[in-house]
């Protein structure tokens, strides 16, 4: 039977590094050098201060990233990545090469010191742009580079190479660039829809694919809501990297395992789409909804189990090849001898040198603390003159004719990352169909530009409406609150649709402040940082009116409906300031 120990001991690390590397040399080390990471630290207490500094950098980074893991279900697996990376690091520690004698020349500390100093401006930028993929990537690179510097101090380049994978593995917790993610989602959704519909038809269940919708008889399922495959795909990609390292597979085996993760995740999600479509056609939408999450969980578990089985298969194949990688077996033949391991480097005793002197550790912790204090002080200085935010809520007309409350699609929640979101529709006394959504971001949730990056001219055409242009503005006063709507005109099969959209700042930096409806550039994000502008809370109200014959009628309906829905309660400045601090 294949065991974890047999995989690790059968020339386990020979394929993780170049010939003659420290990975090969570790087999010649005495047993006491193969102790676990925590045991090694306990025996070398001089490591503790340096490890505390390194741990502080990673904890601060993960704290900045965790919002994405909370609000975006595609990256909810990010919570486990730090723990998996720590486990992989501890496994590498058991097979570590000998440490270097002493520290490098003191001048090398210039590099980690520069990285610590660079953390301050990045932290200030990140505070105003917590959802900016680019700055989160740079922050992760900075922290990873600092850890590589510590490894260089302990064992020079061979330590950096030996521990490279666990450190770089943390990058899997980062969100993918929006452009790549959106293109991937759209492509997978189209493929999923077409393949699922054709397969159902071949199985005797006639199905028609129209865009992202599969229709079976009089029922239909929107594949874009959650069944495109991207949710399992990103988790499967992360797990394939973890399992390849867990079994110490060779390069070719790891590449094949990563490729298999895409195939397995996509095929399982096709099965999920087909299952839900059949349930919807046979038993109705309510039954399908009750099974939706259960089927999704089963797909995720099956995907991880399938990848685990494939990784074990590759590990057994490697064991049969005498511990050599699949690539070396294909190029050198199955009977090629395994090269002998080089002798281990000499090192006195079992003492591992501390990565940083005590004085540098104190300096590093002080810089990190100063960065956090300066960031908060920078923005508070610019916010001190702002008025307290009025407290207001939406009182939905639950007893109106035709009132319905629905949920936003998963993809919408992942993109907008809001704290609160509601969407409702009803019929007004004039007979108009009144559709309205309300979205709220708490202070610091995302950058203040996110609310302006998704607007009616982008979203509404996706529902089949044709954009006919802007139609002015509409001001709705409600006590201390003054909501300015931008009006848009759309066409639905020849009938006008009036859309009203407003972005409300809880504490606007100026009376004339306005978020533009467009994607912002990097320079604009930096300019907001220099001006001390961060998101102090935002809300969005979007209204669509069907059936109105003129803009005046639509505006009158908006005024009448909102007059009874907006509930405003002003609060004293001291109370408002306290609530902002707590957020």
XYZ file of C-alpha atoms in Angstrom:
583
model
C 0.000 0.000 0.000
C 1.211 3.483 -0.835
C 1.735 5.590 2.296
C 2.571 9.233 2.825
C 5.982 8.292 4.147
C 6.788 6.055 1.159
C 5.976 8.868 -1.252
C 8.136 11.342 0.632
C 11.084 8.984 1.107
C 11.228 7.565 -2.434
C 13.527 10.251 -3.783
C 10.636 12.596 -2.994
C 12.293 15.932 -3.573
C 14.517 15.004 -6.464
C 12.058 16.514 -8.900
C 11.432 19.736 -6.991
C 14.896 21.136 -7.583
C 17.723 20.979 -10.115
C 20.299 18.139 -10.077
C 22.730 18.527 -7.254
C 20.405 20.819 -5.342
C 19.736 20.890 -1.618
C 16.677 18.727 -2.238
C 18.982 15.842 -3.104
C 21.436 16.652 -0.333
C 18.861 16.490 2.440
C 18.927 12.672 2.422
C 22.431 12.764 3.843
C 21.398 14.928 6.799
C 21.245 13.465 10.300
C 17.788 12.652 11.607
C 17.708 15.558 14.049
C 17.800 17.957 11.083
C 14.581 16.451 9.742
C 12.460 17.430 12.693
C 9.237 19.325 12.183
C 9.107 23.079 11.782
C 7.650 23.813 15.236
C 10.094 21.446 16.877
C 12.952 23.147 15.066
C 11.813 26.553 16.245
C 11.484 25.302 19.833
C 15.080 24.075 19.698
C 16.309 27.331 18.143
C 14.649 30.095 20.119
C 16.811 32.662 18.379
C 14.480 32.216 15.391
C 11.424 33.483 17.278
C 11.926 37.269 16.867
C 12.542 36.960 13.135
C 9.588 34.617 12.711
C 7.382 37.070 14.602
C 8.279 39.796 12.092
C 7.656 37.519 9.117
C 4.362 36.320 10.597
C 3.274 39.931 11.124
C 3.762 40.728 7.433
C 1.705 37.715 6.359
C -1.068 38.367 8.892
C -1.389 41.981 7.748
C -1.535 40.819 4.133
C -4.212 38.184 4.753
C -6.235 40.709 6.737
C -6.295 42.964 3.677
C -7.260 40.061 1.405
C -9.907 38.434 3.571
C -12.716 40.751 2.431
C -12.537 39.190 -1.024
C -12.817 35.736 0.531
C -15.951 36.827 2.405
C -17.865 38.625 -0.323
C -16.798 36.652 -3.399
C -17.821 33.000 -3.312
C -15.384 32.258 -6.139
C -12.523 32.897 -3.705
C -14.035 31.581 -0.485
C -11.392 28.847 -0.584
C -8.856 31.587 0.195
C -9.414 30.954 3.915
C -7.652 27.581 3.674
C -4.732 28.707 1.488
C -2.641 30.158 4.381
C -3.004 26.932 6.354
C -2.183 24.734 3.358
C 0.843 26.900 2.585
C 2.021 26.610 6.204
C 1.646 22.831 6.037
C 3.649 22.629 2.799
C 6.326 24.838 4.350
C 6.550 22.550 7.396
C 6.907 19.508 5.121
C 9.703 21.211 3.243
C 11.266 22.088 6.584
C 11.491 18.393 7.463
C 13.588 17.848 4.337
C 15.505 21.119 4.498
C 19.119 21.350 3.376
C 21.856 22.412 5.788
C 21.775 26.032 6.855
C 24.582 28.409 5.960
C 27.296 29.326 8.417
C 26.328 32.655 10.006
C 24.511 35.554 8.385
C 25.482 37.266 5.121
C 27.232 40.616 5.146
C 25.186 43.231 7.066
C 24.746 45.244 3.866
C 22.199 42.697 2.665
C 19.714 44.101 5.225
C 19.219 47.064 2.890
C 16.889 44.929 0.754
C 14.466 43.734 3.471
C 14.562 47.232 4.995
C 13.567 48.723 1.631
C 10.701 46.236 1.369
C 9.429 47.227 4.800
C 9.587 50.909 3.929
C 7.778 50.221 0.634
C 4.936 48.659 2.629
C 3.861 52.101 3.897
C 2.820 53.686 0.555
C 1.261 50.426 -0.611
C -0.751 50.225 2.579
C -1.984 53.800 2.148
C -3.051 53.052 -1.439
C -4.702 49.795 -0.433
C -6.803 51.518 2.243
C -8.653 53.521 -0.405
C -8.623 50.685 -2.968
C -9.089 47.387 -1.096
C -10.632 45.753 -4.178
C -7.865 46.834 -6.592
C -6.380 43.589 -7.934
C -3.114 45.257 -8.919
C -2.261 46.687 -5.497
C -3.191 43.421 -3.763
C -0.837 41.588 -6.118
C 1.972 44.049 -5.381
C 1.410 43.692 -1.642
C 1.630 39.910 -1.920
C 4.819 40.181 -3.979
C 6.314 42.460 -1.321
C 5.530 40.084 1.536
C 6.758 37.072 -0.447
C 10.007 38.883 -1.294
C 10.523 39.702 2.382
C 10.143 36.000 3.263
C 12.601 35.057 0.531
C 15.044 37.540 2.074
C 14.761 35.761 5.419
C 15.389 32.409 3.737
C 18.433 33.847 1.994
C 19.833 34.878 5.367
C 19.400 31.340 6.717
C 20.546 29.195 3.786
C 21.331 31.464 0.833
C 19.976 30.604 -2.628
C 19.396 26.919 -1.957
C 16.976 27.783 0.873
C 15.144 30.218 -1.383
C 14.768 27.512 -4.029
C 13.843 24.810 -1.530
C 11.001 26.814 0.051
C 9.840 28.636 -3.099
C 6.715 26.573 -3.701
C 4.963 27.085 -0.313
C 5.543 30.826 -0.535
C 4.383 31.175 -4.137
C 1.390 28.931 -3.387
C -0.158 31.809 -1.402
C -0.727 33.655 -4.700
C -3.588 31.231 -5.439
C -5.668 33.110 -2.836
C -5.516 36.307 -4.918
C -8.422 37.276 -7.186
C -7.756 36.837 -10.867
C -7.709 40.005 -13.008
C -11.279 41.045 -13.813
C -10.731 40.953 -17.596
C -9.414 37.376 -17.487
C -12.046 36.230 -15.017
C -14.944 37.722 -16.995
C -13.701 36.259 -20.271
C -13.279 32.858 -18.654
C -16.736 32.984 -17.074
C -18.408 33.960 -20.336
C -16.567 31.296 -22.337
C -17.268 28.511 -19.841
C -20.907 29.563 -19.574
C -21.388 29.331 -23.346
C -19.675 25.947 -23.538
C -21.564 24.639 -20.530
C -24.904 25.729 -21.963
C -24.304 24.256 -25.423
C -22.829 20.937 -24.250
C -25.496 20.445 -21.561
C -28.366 21.146 -23.974
C -26.964 18.846 -26.671
C -26.279 16.050 -24.169
C -29.792 16.293 -22.699
C -31.221 16.073 -26.205
C -29.131 12.980 -26.957
C -30.398 11.433 -23.706
C -34.017 11.859 -24.806
C -34.775 15.165 -23.079
C -35.193 17.767 -25.863
C -33.407 20.955 -24.789
C -32.732 24.244 -26.553
C -29.773 26.518 -25.720
C -30.497 30.225 -26.125
C -27.661 32.411 -24.931
C -27.017 31.324 -21.323
C -30.459 29.745 -20.941
C -31.461 26.108 -21.416
C -35.127 25.564 -22.204
C -36.852 22.219 -21.738
C -40.524 22.420 -22.651
C -42.001 25.416 -20.863
C -39.270 25.530 -18.181
C -35.849 27.119 -18.377
C -32.624 27.361 -16.356
C -30.182 30.289 -16.396
C -26.726 28.704 -16.509
C -25.024 32.046 -15.791
C -26.324 32.168 -12.214
C -23.875 29.651 -10.789
C -23.296 26.678 -13.065
C -20.672 27.954 -15.494
C -17.898 25.932 -13.840
C -15.726 28.842 -12.691
C -16.532 28.299 -9.009
C -15.149 24.758 -9.009
C -12.433 25.633 -11.508
C -10.504 28.022 -9.288
C -10.739 25.725 -6.275
C -9.665 22.766 -8.420
C -6.678 24.711 -9.761
C -5.542 25.524 -6.220
C -5.985 21.911 -5.072
C -4.071 20.532 -8.063
C -1.081 22.670 -7.093
C -1.352 21.562 -3.462
C -1.648 17.858 -4.288
C 1.243 18.000 -6.746
C 3.455 19.379 -3.977
C 1.989 17.070 -1.324
C 3.056 14.014 -3.352
C 6.290 15.680 -4.580
C 5.367 14.968 -8.187
C 7.646 15.804 -11.071
C 7.091 18.743 -13.399
C 5.249 16.819 -16.124
C 2.981 15.085 -13.598
C 2.120 18.417 -12.000
C 1.294 19.973 -15.362
C -0.924 17.014 -16.237
C -2.628 17.257 -12.841
C -3.309 20.975 -13.356
C -4.734 20.291 -16.802
C -6.879 17.530 -15.350
C -8.270 19.961 -12.757
C -9.766 22.110 -15.529
C -11.259 19.111 -17.313
C -12.654 17.466 -14.168
C -14.195 20.700 -12.865
C -15.814 21.534 -16.197
C -17.213 18.039 -16.817
C -18.656 17.830 -13.303
C -20.316 21.204 -13.741
C -21.870 20.052 -17.007
C -23.320 17.170 -15.018
C -24.547 19.674 -12.440
C -26.230 21.814 -15.094
C -27.891 18.803 -16.686
C -29.124 17.528 -13.311
C -30.638 20.858 -12.298
C -32.191 21.366 -15.717
C -33.833 17.939 -15.584
C -35.101 18.531 -12.025
C -36.528 21.884 -13.098
C -38.314 20.333 -16.076
C -39.618 17.320 -14.140
C -40.481 18.818 -10.759
C -40.497 22.609 -11.112
C -38.351 25.552 -10.094
C -38.961 25.318 -6.344
C -37.672 21.749 -6.215
C -34.688 22.725 -8.329
C -33.845 25.569 -5.954
C -33.998 23.193 -2.989
C -31.470 20.921 -4.728
C -29.274 23.691 -6.145
C -26.790 24.010 -3.282
C -26.764 20.279 -2.519
C -25.823 19.432 -6.094
C -23.169 22.166 -6.041
C -21.628 20.767 -2.858
C -21.617 17.261 -4.329
C -19.834 18.570 -7.428
C -17.184 20.316 -5.323
C -16.543 17.235 -3.169
C -16.425 14.997 -6.261
C -13.984 17.365 -7.944
C -11.567 17.366 -5.009
C -11.903 13.578 -4.612
C -11.220 13.086 -8.315
C -8.104 15.233 -8.166
C -6.914 13.366 -5.085
C -7.339 10.038 -6.912
C -5.402 11.358 -9.915
C -2.591 12.648 -7.693
C -2.311 9.236 -5.975
C -2.191 7.601 -9.418
C 0.683 9.851 -10.472
C 2.462 9.192 -7.158
C 2.194 5.411 -7.627
C 3.508 5.743 -11.157
C 6.470 7.683 -9.826
C 7.127 5.001 -7.210
C 7.130 2.315 -9.900
C 9.691 4.358 -11.800
C 12.031 4.175 -8.833
C 11.327 7.644 -7.552
C 12.175 9.338 -10.848
C 9.781 11.769 -12.491
C 7.563 10.859 -15.415
C 9.450 13.319 -17.613
C 12.837 11.746 -16.884
C 11.387 8.270 -17.516
C 10.052 9.343 -20.903
C 13.319 11.014 -21.942
C 15.878 8.610 -20.413
C 13.914 5.365 -20.439
C 12.393 3.311 -17.665
C 15.666 1.517 -16.853
C 17.924 4.543 -16.603
C 19.808 4.567 -13.282
C 18.918 7.114 -10.645
C 21.882 9.477 -10.095
C 23.416 9.265 -6.630
C 22.576 12.009 -4.194
C 25.362 14.506 -3.559
C 26.882 14.766 -0.148
C 25.258 17.119 2.268
C 26.879 20.447 2.970
C 28.703 20.634 6.243
C 27.222 22.640 9.083
C 28.204 22.622 12.690
C 25.623 21.421 15.193
C 21.908 21.745 14.751
C 21.702 25.514 15.235
C 19.916 27.513 12.537
C 20.998 31.151 12.337
C 18.350 33.786 12.995
C 17.292 35.477 9.743
C 17.453 39.001 11.206
C 19.354 40.583 14.099
C 17.242 41.664 17.047
C 17.646 45.352 16.238
C 16.294 44.841 12.720
C 13.275 42.960 14.089
C 12.439 45.894 16.330
C 12.857 48.244 13.358
C 10.596 46.071 11.186
C 7.788 45.831 13.723
C 8.000 49.580 14.279
C 7.728 50.246 10.528
C 4.663 48.014 10.227
C 2.984 49.692 13.173
C 3.886 53.129 11.823
C 2.401 52.226 8.439
C -0.938 51.320 10.011
C -0.993 54.453 12.192
C 0.045 56.751 9.354
C -2.589 55.279 7.031
C -5.394 55.881 9.492
C -4.072 59.327 10.380
C -3.739 60.357 6.728
C -7.375 59.690 5.912
C -8.799 60.919 9.201
C -7.011 64.220 8.754
C -8.857 64.749 5.458
C -12.164 63.502 6.879
C -12.227 65.595 10.053
C -14.285 68.398 8.471
C -16.931 66.141 6.915
C -20.499 66.184 8.130
C -21.861 63.108 9.899
C -23.843 60.785 7.627
C -27.640 60.774 7.874
C -29.076 57.412 8.838
C -31.711 56.225 6.395
C -33.335 53.031 5.250
C -35.674 51.746 2.549
C -39.177 50.749 3.640
C -40.317 48.454 0.838
C -44.045 48.526 -0.115
C -44.576 44.861 0.721
C -48.363 45.182 0.345
C -48.288 46.784 -3.111
C -49.949 44.859 -5.968
C -47.628 42.290 -7.539
C -44.851 42.858 -4.984
C -41.932 40.433 -5.416
C -38.520 40.350 -3.785
C -35.715 38.460 -5.522
C -31.994 37.804 -5.025
C -29.115 39.136 -7.062
C -27.268 36.495 -9.134
C -24.077 35.067 -7.654
C -21.989 36.781 -10.317
C -23.435 40.187 -9.420
C -22.627 39.677 -5.740
C -19.088 38.601 -6.640
C -18.477 41.697 -8.770
C -20.097 44.342 -6.567
C -18.957 42.968 -3.176
C -21.706 44.823 -1.323
C -22.765 44.470 2.317
C -26.490 44.832 1.670
C -28.421 44.253 -1.530
C -32.134 43.993 -2.260
C -34.169 44.016 -5.473
C -37.957 44.243 -5.640
C -40.720 44.877 -8.157
C -44.388 45.873 -7.923
C -47.196 47.632 -9.768
C -47.795 51.346 -9.108
C -51.315 52.883 -8.840
C -50.846 54.175 -12.399
C -50.322 50.598 -13.602
C -46.578 50.928 -14.234
C -44.214 48.041 -13.536
C -41.785 49.487 -10.972
C -38.485 47.625 -10.534
C -35.979 48.855 -7.970
C -32.739 47.673 -6.408
C -30.856 49.021 -3.405
C -27.174 48.298 -2.706
C -25.067 49.428 0.229
C -21.342 49.287 0.968
C -20.125 49.932 4.490
C -17.097 52.147 5.095
C -13.871 50.562 3.858
C -15.576 47.646 2.115
C -14.355 48.486 -1.404
C -12.943 51.465 -3.269
C -15.369 54.314 -3.863
C -14.974 53.824 -7.619
C -16.576 50.386 -7.745
C -20.096 51.795 -7.580
C -19.474 53.842 -10.737
C -17.907 51.015 -12.724
C -21.211 49.135 -13.100
C -23.975 51.315 -14.454
C -27.181 50.965 -16.541
C -25.583 51.430 -19.958
C -23.420 48.380 -19.231
C -25.873 46.157 -17.352
C -29.253 46.850 -18.977
C -28.320 45.874 -22.582
C -27.452 42.426 -21.242
C -31.181 42.000 -20.458
C -32.164 42.724 -24.054
C -32.861 46.476 -23.737
C -31.544 48.963 -26.295
C -29.880 52.099 -24.963
C -31.344 55.329 -26.411
C -29.387 57.917 -24.407
C -29.491 59.958 -21.209
C -32.543 62.007 -20.261
C -31.273 64.516 -17.703
C -31.303 64.337 -13.897
C -33.930 64.084 -11.182
C -33.442 65.425 -7.648
C -35.364 63.785 -4.799
C -35.066 65.666 -1.468
C -35.796 63.777 1.738
C -34.989 65.831 4.822
C -31.197 66.277 5.056
C -30.828 63.773 2.224
C -30.745 64.941 -1.388
C -30.619 62.122 -3.938
C -29.701 63.022 -7.497
C -30.701 60.458 -10.095
C -29.249 60.251 -13.585
C -31.991 59.375 -16.063
C -31.502 56.889 -18.898
C -33.837 55.938 -21.728
C -33.966 52.395 -23.094
C -36.103 50.673 -25.688
C -37.845 47.326 -25.147
C -39.364 46.111 -28.438
C -40.458 49.627 -29.307
C -41.726 50.561 -25.825
C -39.796 53.098 -23.706
C -38.173 52.010 -20.461
C -37.089 54.781 -18.092
C -34.159 54.009 -15.832
C -33.097 56.171 -12.857
C -29.742 55.549 -11.199
C -28.197 57.294 -8.182
C -24.920 56.874 -6.257
C -25.206 58.289 -2.725
C -22.073 58.994 -0.666
C -22.638 58.620 3.084
C -20.031 61.318 3.726
C -19.141 63.090 0.441
C -15.772 64.826 0.420
C -17.390 67.896 -1.185
C -20.892 69.041 -2.037
C -20.056 68.720 -5.721
C -18.443 65.285 -5.459
C -19.775 62.855 -8.049
C -18.730 59.371 -9.064
C -18.473 59.105 -12.849
C -20.088 56.238 -14.707
C -16.971 54.635 -16.153
C -13.934 52.517 -15.388
C -11.267 54.522 -13.580
C -7.568 54.547 -14.369
C -4.691 53.798 -12.028
C -3.744 57.482 -11.962
C -7.242 58.413 -10.766
C -7.028 55.884 -7.971
C -3.682 57.327 -6.874
C -5.097 60.861 -7.056
C -7.900 59.895 -4.663
C -5.263 58.594 -2.226
C -3.287 61.842 -2.407
C -6.517 63.743 -1.703
C -7.242 61.528 1.294
C -10.461 60.121 -0.192
C -11.503 56.613 0.785
C -14.869 54.932 0.818
C -16.785 56.125 3.882
C -19.916 54.259 2.874
C -21.925 54.296 -0.335
C -25.374 53.344 -1.539
C -26.882 52.864 -4.965
C -30.535 53.046 -5.970
C -31.558 51.851 -9.412
C -35.122 52.114 -10.735
C -36.654 50.839 -13.985
C -40.175 51.838 -15.021
C -42.093 49.940 -17.675
C -45.352 51.268 -19.085
C -44.892 55.015 -18.639
C -45.588 56.973 -21.822
C -43.375 59.975 -21.036
C -40.377 60.968 -18.937
C -42.562 63.303 -16.873
C -44.909 60.449 -15.959
C -41.950 58.266 -14.994
C -40.399 61.013 -12.847
C -43.726 61.616 -11.122
C -43.977 57.894 -10.324
C -40.461 57.896 -8.849
C -41.278 60.877 -6.613
C -44.545 59.343 -5.414
C -43.043 55.925 -4.642
C -39.866 57.154 -2.907
C -41.735 59.713 -0.792
C -43.141 56.904 1.318
C -40.108 54.616 1.177
C -37.179 56.785 2.320
C -36.964 56.811 6.125
C -34.332 59.336 7.262
C -33.111 59.721 10.853
C -30.360 62.349 11.371
C -27.882 61.573 14.159
C -25.622 63.868 16.238
C -22.059 64.363 15.022
C -20.521 62.624 18.064
C -22.632 59.519 17.548
C -21.860 59.457 13.835
C -18.121 59.771 14.463
C -18.261 56.882 16.904
C -20.119 54.695 14.398
C -17.534 55.443 11.709
C -14.732 54.384 14.076
C -16.518 51.126 14.837
C -16.954 50.343 11.143
